[in-house]
Amino acid sequence: MKTNDIVVKKVRNWLKSERKSYLWLANQLGIKKSLVEIMLDGERVLKPVHIEHLAKIMDISIKDLLKLDVEKKENLTVNLFGELTNRRSRRELDSLLFTIKDYINLKEQMTYLKNNNTD
């Protein structure tokens, strides 16, 4: 996703959550409403000065405005391609699988203990 798309999406969501209009935003930025519409429709790339002003208006850092929000998921999938050609690589894979299973078991135990703590 392009940086401009990230910012536009965040600004739109912020305007909606704050119940602010394009006209309000245009007044804050000191530009015409039609320019705000063009920028937020993705027809025009946001200038750095506008990104800076948007961050101030939204009361977030420029870094947070530009950062892609990624949902963190519990499950992790690892895909391995190729083949194991010697004993050492097979042992390393077995060791990795053991470590993963051990981690999962420890995590389940910690969750169980946390949920059943009677203190």
PDB file of C-alpha atoms in Angstrom:
ATOM      1  CA  MET A   1       0.000   0.000   0.000  1.00  0.00           C
ATOM      2  CA  LYS A   2       1.337   3.418  -0.938  1.00  0.00           C
ATOM      3  CA  THR A   3       2.048   6.012   1.726  1.00  0.00           C
ATOM      4  CA  ASN A   4      -0.517   8.379   0.249  1.00  0.00           C
ATOM      5  CA  ASP A   5      -3.188   5.659   0.459  1.00  0.00           C
ATOM      6  CA  ILE A   6      -2.288   4.947   4.087  1.00  0.00           C
ATOM      7  CA  VAL A   7      -2.615   8.604   5.068  1.00  0.00           C
ATOM      8  CA  VAL A   8      -5.855   9.093   3.126  1.00  0.00           C
ATOM      9  CA  LYS A   9      -7.426   6.050   4.765  1.00  0.00           C
ATOM     10  CA  LYS A  10      -6.403   7.180   8.248  1.00  0.00           C
ATOM     11  CA  VAL A  11      -7.640  10.733   7.667  1.00  0.00           C
ATOM     12  CA  ARG A  12     -10.999   9.507   6.342  1.00  0.00           C
ATOM     13  CA  ASN A  13     -11.432   7.168   9.312  1.00  0.00           C
ATOM     14  CA  TRP A  14     -10.448   9.938  11.724  1.00  0.00           C
ATOM     15  CA  LEU A  15     -12.878  12.407  10.162  1.00  0.00           C
ATOM     16  CA  LYS A  16     -15.657   9.836  10.422  1.00  0.00           C
ATOM     17  CA  SER A  17     -14.881   8.938  14.046  1.00  0.00           C
ATOM     18  CA  GLU A  18     -14.596  12.614  15.043  1.00  0.00           C
ATOM     19  CA  ARG A  19     -17.672  13.545  13.008  1.00  0.00           C
ATOM     20  CA  LYS A  20     -15.764  16.229  11.123  1.00  0.00           C
ATOM     21  CA  SER A  21     -16.500  17.347   7.578  1.00  0.00           C
ATOM     22  CA  TYR A  22     -14.279  18.005   4.590  1.00  0.00           C
ATOM     23  CA  LEU A  23     -15.190  21.685   4.949  1.00  0.00           C
ATOM     24  CA  TRP A  24     -13.980  21.696   8.565  1.00  0.00           C
ATOM     25  CA  LEU A  25     -10.731  20.024   7.513  1.00  0.00           C
ATOM     26  CA  ALA A  26     -10.284  22.470   4.630  1.00  0.00           C
ATOM     27  CA  ASN A  27     -10.650  25.382   7.060  1.00  0.00           C
ATOM     28  CA  GLN A  28      -8.071  23.832   9.398  1.00  0.00           C
ATOM     29  CA  LEU A  29      -5.626  23.313   6.522  1.00  0.00           C
ATOM     30  CA  GLY A  30      -6.310  26.733   4.994  1.00  0.00           C
ATOM     31  CA  ILE A  31      -7.272  25.281   1.615  1.00  0.00           C
ATOM     32  CA  LYS A  32     -10.456  24.920  -0.428  1.00  0.00           C
ATOM     33  CA  LYS A  33     -12.907  22.109   0.271  1.00  0.00           C
ATOM     34  CA  SER A  34     -12.587  20.948  -3.340  1.00  0.00           C
ATOM     35  CA  LEU A  35      -8.848  20.382  -2.843  1.00  0.00           C
ATOM     36  CA  VAL A  36      -9.525  18.304   0.285  1.00  0.00           C
ATOM     37  CA  GLU A  37     -12.018  16.220  -1.709  1.00  0.00           C
ATOM     38  CA  ILE A  38      -9.468  15.682  -4.495  1.00  0.00           C
ATOM     39  CA  MET A  39      -6.735  14.716  -1.998  1.00  0.00           C
ATOM     40  CA  LEU A  40      -8.941  12.345  -0.014  1.00  0.00           C
ATOM     41  CA  ASP A  41     -10.310  10.735  -3.167  1.00  0.00           C
ATOM     42  CA  GLY A  42      -6.722   9.860  -4.066  1.00  0.00           C
ATOM     43  CA  GLU A  43      -6.738  11.968  -7.226  1.00  0.00           C
ATOM     44  CA  ARG A  44      -3.870  14.075  -5.934  1.00  0.00           C
ATOM     45  CA  VAL A  45      -0.847  13.104  -3.876  1.00  0.00           C
ATOM     46  CA  LEU A  46      -0.633  14.779  -0.483  1.00  0.00           C
ATOM     47  CA  LYS A  47       2.180  17.279  -0.126  1.00  0.00           C
ATOM     48  CA  PRO A  48       4.523  16.848   2.854  1.00  0.00           C
ATOM     49  CA  VAL A  49       3.286  20.129   4.333  1.00  0.00           C
ATOM     50  CA  HIS A  50      -0.299  18.819   4.254  1.00  0.00           C
ATOM     51  CA  ILE A  51       0.755  15.539   5.870  1.00  0.00           C
ATOM     52  CA  GLU A  52       2.449  17.512   8.634  1.00  0.00           C
ATOM     53  CA  HIS A  53      -0.666  19.642   9.193  1.00  0.00           C
ATOM     54  CA  LEU A  54      -2.932  16.583   9.159  1.00  0.00           C
ATOM     55  CA  ALA A  55      -0.826  14.924  11.846  1.00  0.00           C
ATOM     56  CA  LYS A  56      -1.087  18.054  14.015  1.00  0.00           C
ATOM     57  CA  ILE A  57      -4.840  18.284  13.482  1.00  0.00           C
ATOM     58  CA  MET A  58      -5.294  14.598  14.337  1.00  0.00           C
ATOM     59  CA  ASP A  59      -2.953  14.998  17.334  1.00  0.00           C
ATOM     60  CA  ILE A  60      -0.674  12.145  16.285  1.00  0.00           C
ATOM     61  CA  SER A  61       2.933  12.029  15.154  1.00  0.00           C
ATOM     62  CA  ILE A  62       3.817  12.136  11.485  1.00  0.00           C
ATOM     63  CA  LYS A  63       5.420   8.722  11.925  1.00  0.00           C
ATOM     64  CA  ASP A  64       2.125   7.270  13.221  1.00  0.00           C
ATOM     65  CA  LEU A  65       0.185   8.884  10.390  1.00  0.00           C
ATOM     66  CA  LEU A  66       2.498   7.335   7.790  1.00  0.00           C
ATOM     67  CA  LYS A  67       2.743   3.922   9.463  1.00  0.00           C
ATOM     68  CA  LEU A  68       0.716   1.052   8.064  1.00  0.00           C
ATOM     69  CA  ASP A  69      -1.451  -0.472  10.775  1.00  0.00           C
ATOM     70  CA  VAL A  70      -1.101  -4.216  10.720  1.00  0.00           C
ATOM     71  CA  GLU A  71      -3.331  -6.554  12.630  1.00  0.00           C
ATOM     72  CA  LYS A  72      -1.403  -8.935  14.811  1.00  0.00           C
ATOM     73  CA  LYS A  73      -2.655 -12.477  14.746  1.00  0.00           C
ATOM     74  CA  GLU A  74      -1.966 -15.254  17.203  1.00  0.00           C
ATOM     75  CA  ASN A  75      -1.279 -17.941  14.639  1.00  0.00           C
ATOM     76  CA  LEU A  76       1.966 -17.989  12.745  1.00  0.00           C
ATOM     77  CA  THR A  77       2.462 -20.041   9.615  1.00  0.00           C
ATOM     78  CA  VAL A  78       5.879 -21.031   8.374  1.00  0.00           C
ATOM     79  CA  ASN A  79       6.272 -22.419   4.872  1.00  0.00           C
ATOM     80  CA  LEU A  80       9.465 -24.269   4.107  1.00  0.00           C
ATOM     81  CA  PHE A  81      10.414 -24.983   0.511  1.00  0.00           C
ATOM     82  CA  GLY A  82      12.991 -27.360  -0.820  1.00  0.00           C
ATOM     83  CA  GLU A  83      14.123 -30.656   0.566  1.00  0.00           C
ATOM     84  CA  LEU A  84      16.352 -31.921   3.320  1.00  0.00           C
ATOM     85  CA  THR A  85      19.419 -33.388   1.726  1.00  0.00           C
ATOM     86  CA  ASN A  86      21.484 -34.484   4.703  1.00  0.00           C
ATOM     87  CA  ARG A  87      21.199 -35.689   8.291  1.00  0.00           C
ATOM     88  CA  ARG A  88      22.276 -32.386   9.785  1.00  0.00           C
ATOM     89  CA  SER A  89      19.486 -30.424   8.088  1.00  0.00           C
ATOM     90  CA  ARG A  90      16.969 -33.050   9.225  1.00  0.00           C
ATOM     91  CA  ARG A  91      18.228 -32.771  12.818  1.00  0.00           C
ATOM     92  CA  GLU A  92      18.028 -28.970  12.640  1.00  0.00           C
ATOM     93  CA  LEU A  93      14.436 -29.152  11.400  1.00  0.00           C
ATOM     94  CA  ASP A  94      13.516 -31.666  14.092  1.00  0.00           C
ATOM     95  CA  SER A  95      15.098 -29.392  16.691  1.00  0.00           C
ATOM     96  CA  LEU A  96      13.139 -26.419  15.352  1.00  0.00           C
ATOM     97  CA  LEU A  97       9.868 -28.362  15.435  1.00  0.00           C
ATOM     98  CA  PHE A  98      10.580 -29.524  18.994  1.00  0.00           C
ATOM     99  CA  THR A  99      11.281 -25.942  20.080  1.00  0.00           C
ATOM    100  CA  ILE A 100       8.051 -24.715  18.498  1.00  0.00           C
ATOM    101  CA  LYS A 101       5.982 -27.444  20.159  1.00  0.00           C
ATOM    102  CA  ASP A 102       7.693 -26.752  23.482  1.00  0.00           C
ATOM    103  CA  TYR A 103       6.905 -23.038  23.173  1.00  0.00           C
ATOM    104  CA  ILE A 104       3.250 -23.770  22.380  1.00  0.00           C
ATOM    105  CA  ASN A 105       2.954 -26.105  25.373  1.00  0.00           C
ATOM    106  CA  LEU A 106       4.556 -23.542  27.701  1.00  0.00           C
ATOM    107  CA  LYS A 107       2.245 -20.833  26.404  1.00  0.00           C
ATOM    108  CA  GLU A 108      -0.799 -23.044  26.983  1.00  0.00           C
ATOM    109  CA  GLN A 109       0.408 -23.815  30.524  1.00  0.00           C
ATOM    110  CA  MET A 110       0.919 -20.125  31.275  1.00  0.00           C
ATOM    111  CA  THR A 111      -2.555 -19.302  29.970  1.00  0.00           C
ATOM    112  CA  TYR A 112      -4.058 -22.095  32.058  1.00  0.00           C
ATOM    113  CA  LEU A 113      -2.246 -20.946  35.197  1.00  0.00           C
ATOM    114  CA  LYS A 114      -3.225 -17.330  34.607  1.00  0.00           C
ATOM    115  CA  ASN A 115      -6.889 -18.246  34.127  1.00  0.00           C
ATOM    116  CA  ASN A 116      -6.999 -20.604  37.114  1.00  0.00           C
ATOM    117  CA  ASN A 117      -5.011 -18.521  39.581  1.00  0.00           C
ATOM    118  CA  THR A 118      -6.935 -18.522  42.884  1.00  0.00           C
ATOM    119  CA  ASP A 119      -4.856 -15.901  44.705  1.00  0.00           C
TER     120      ASP A 119
END
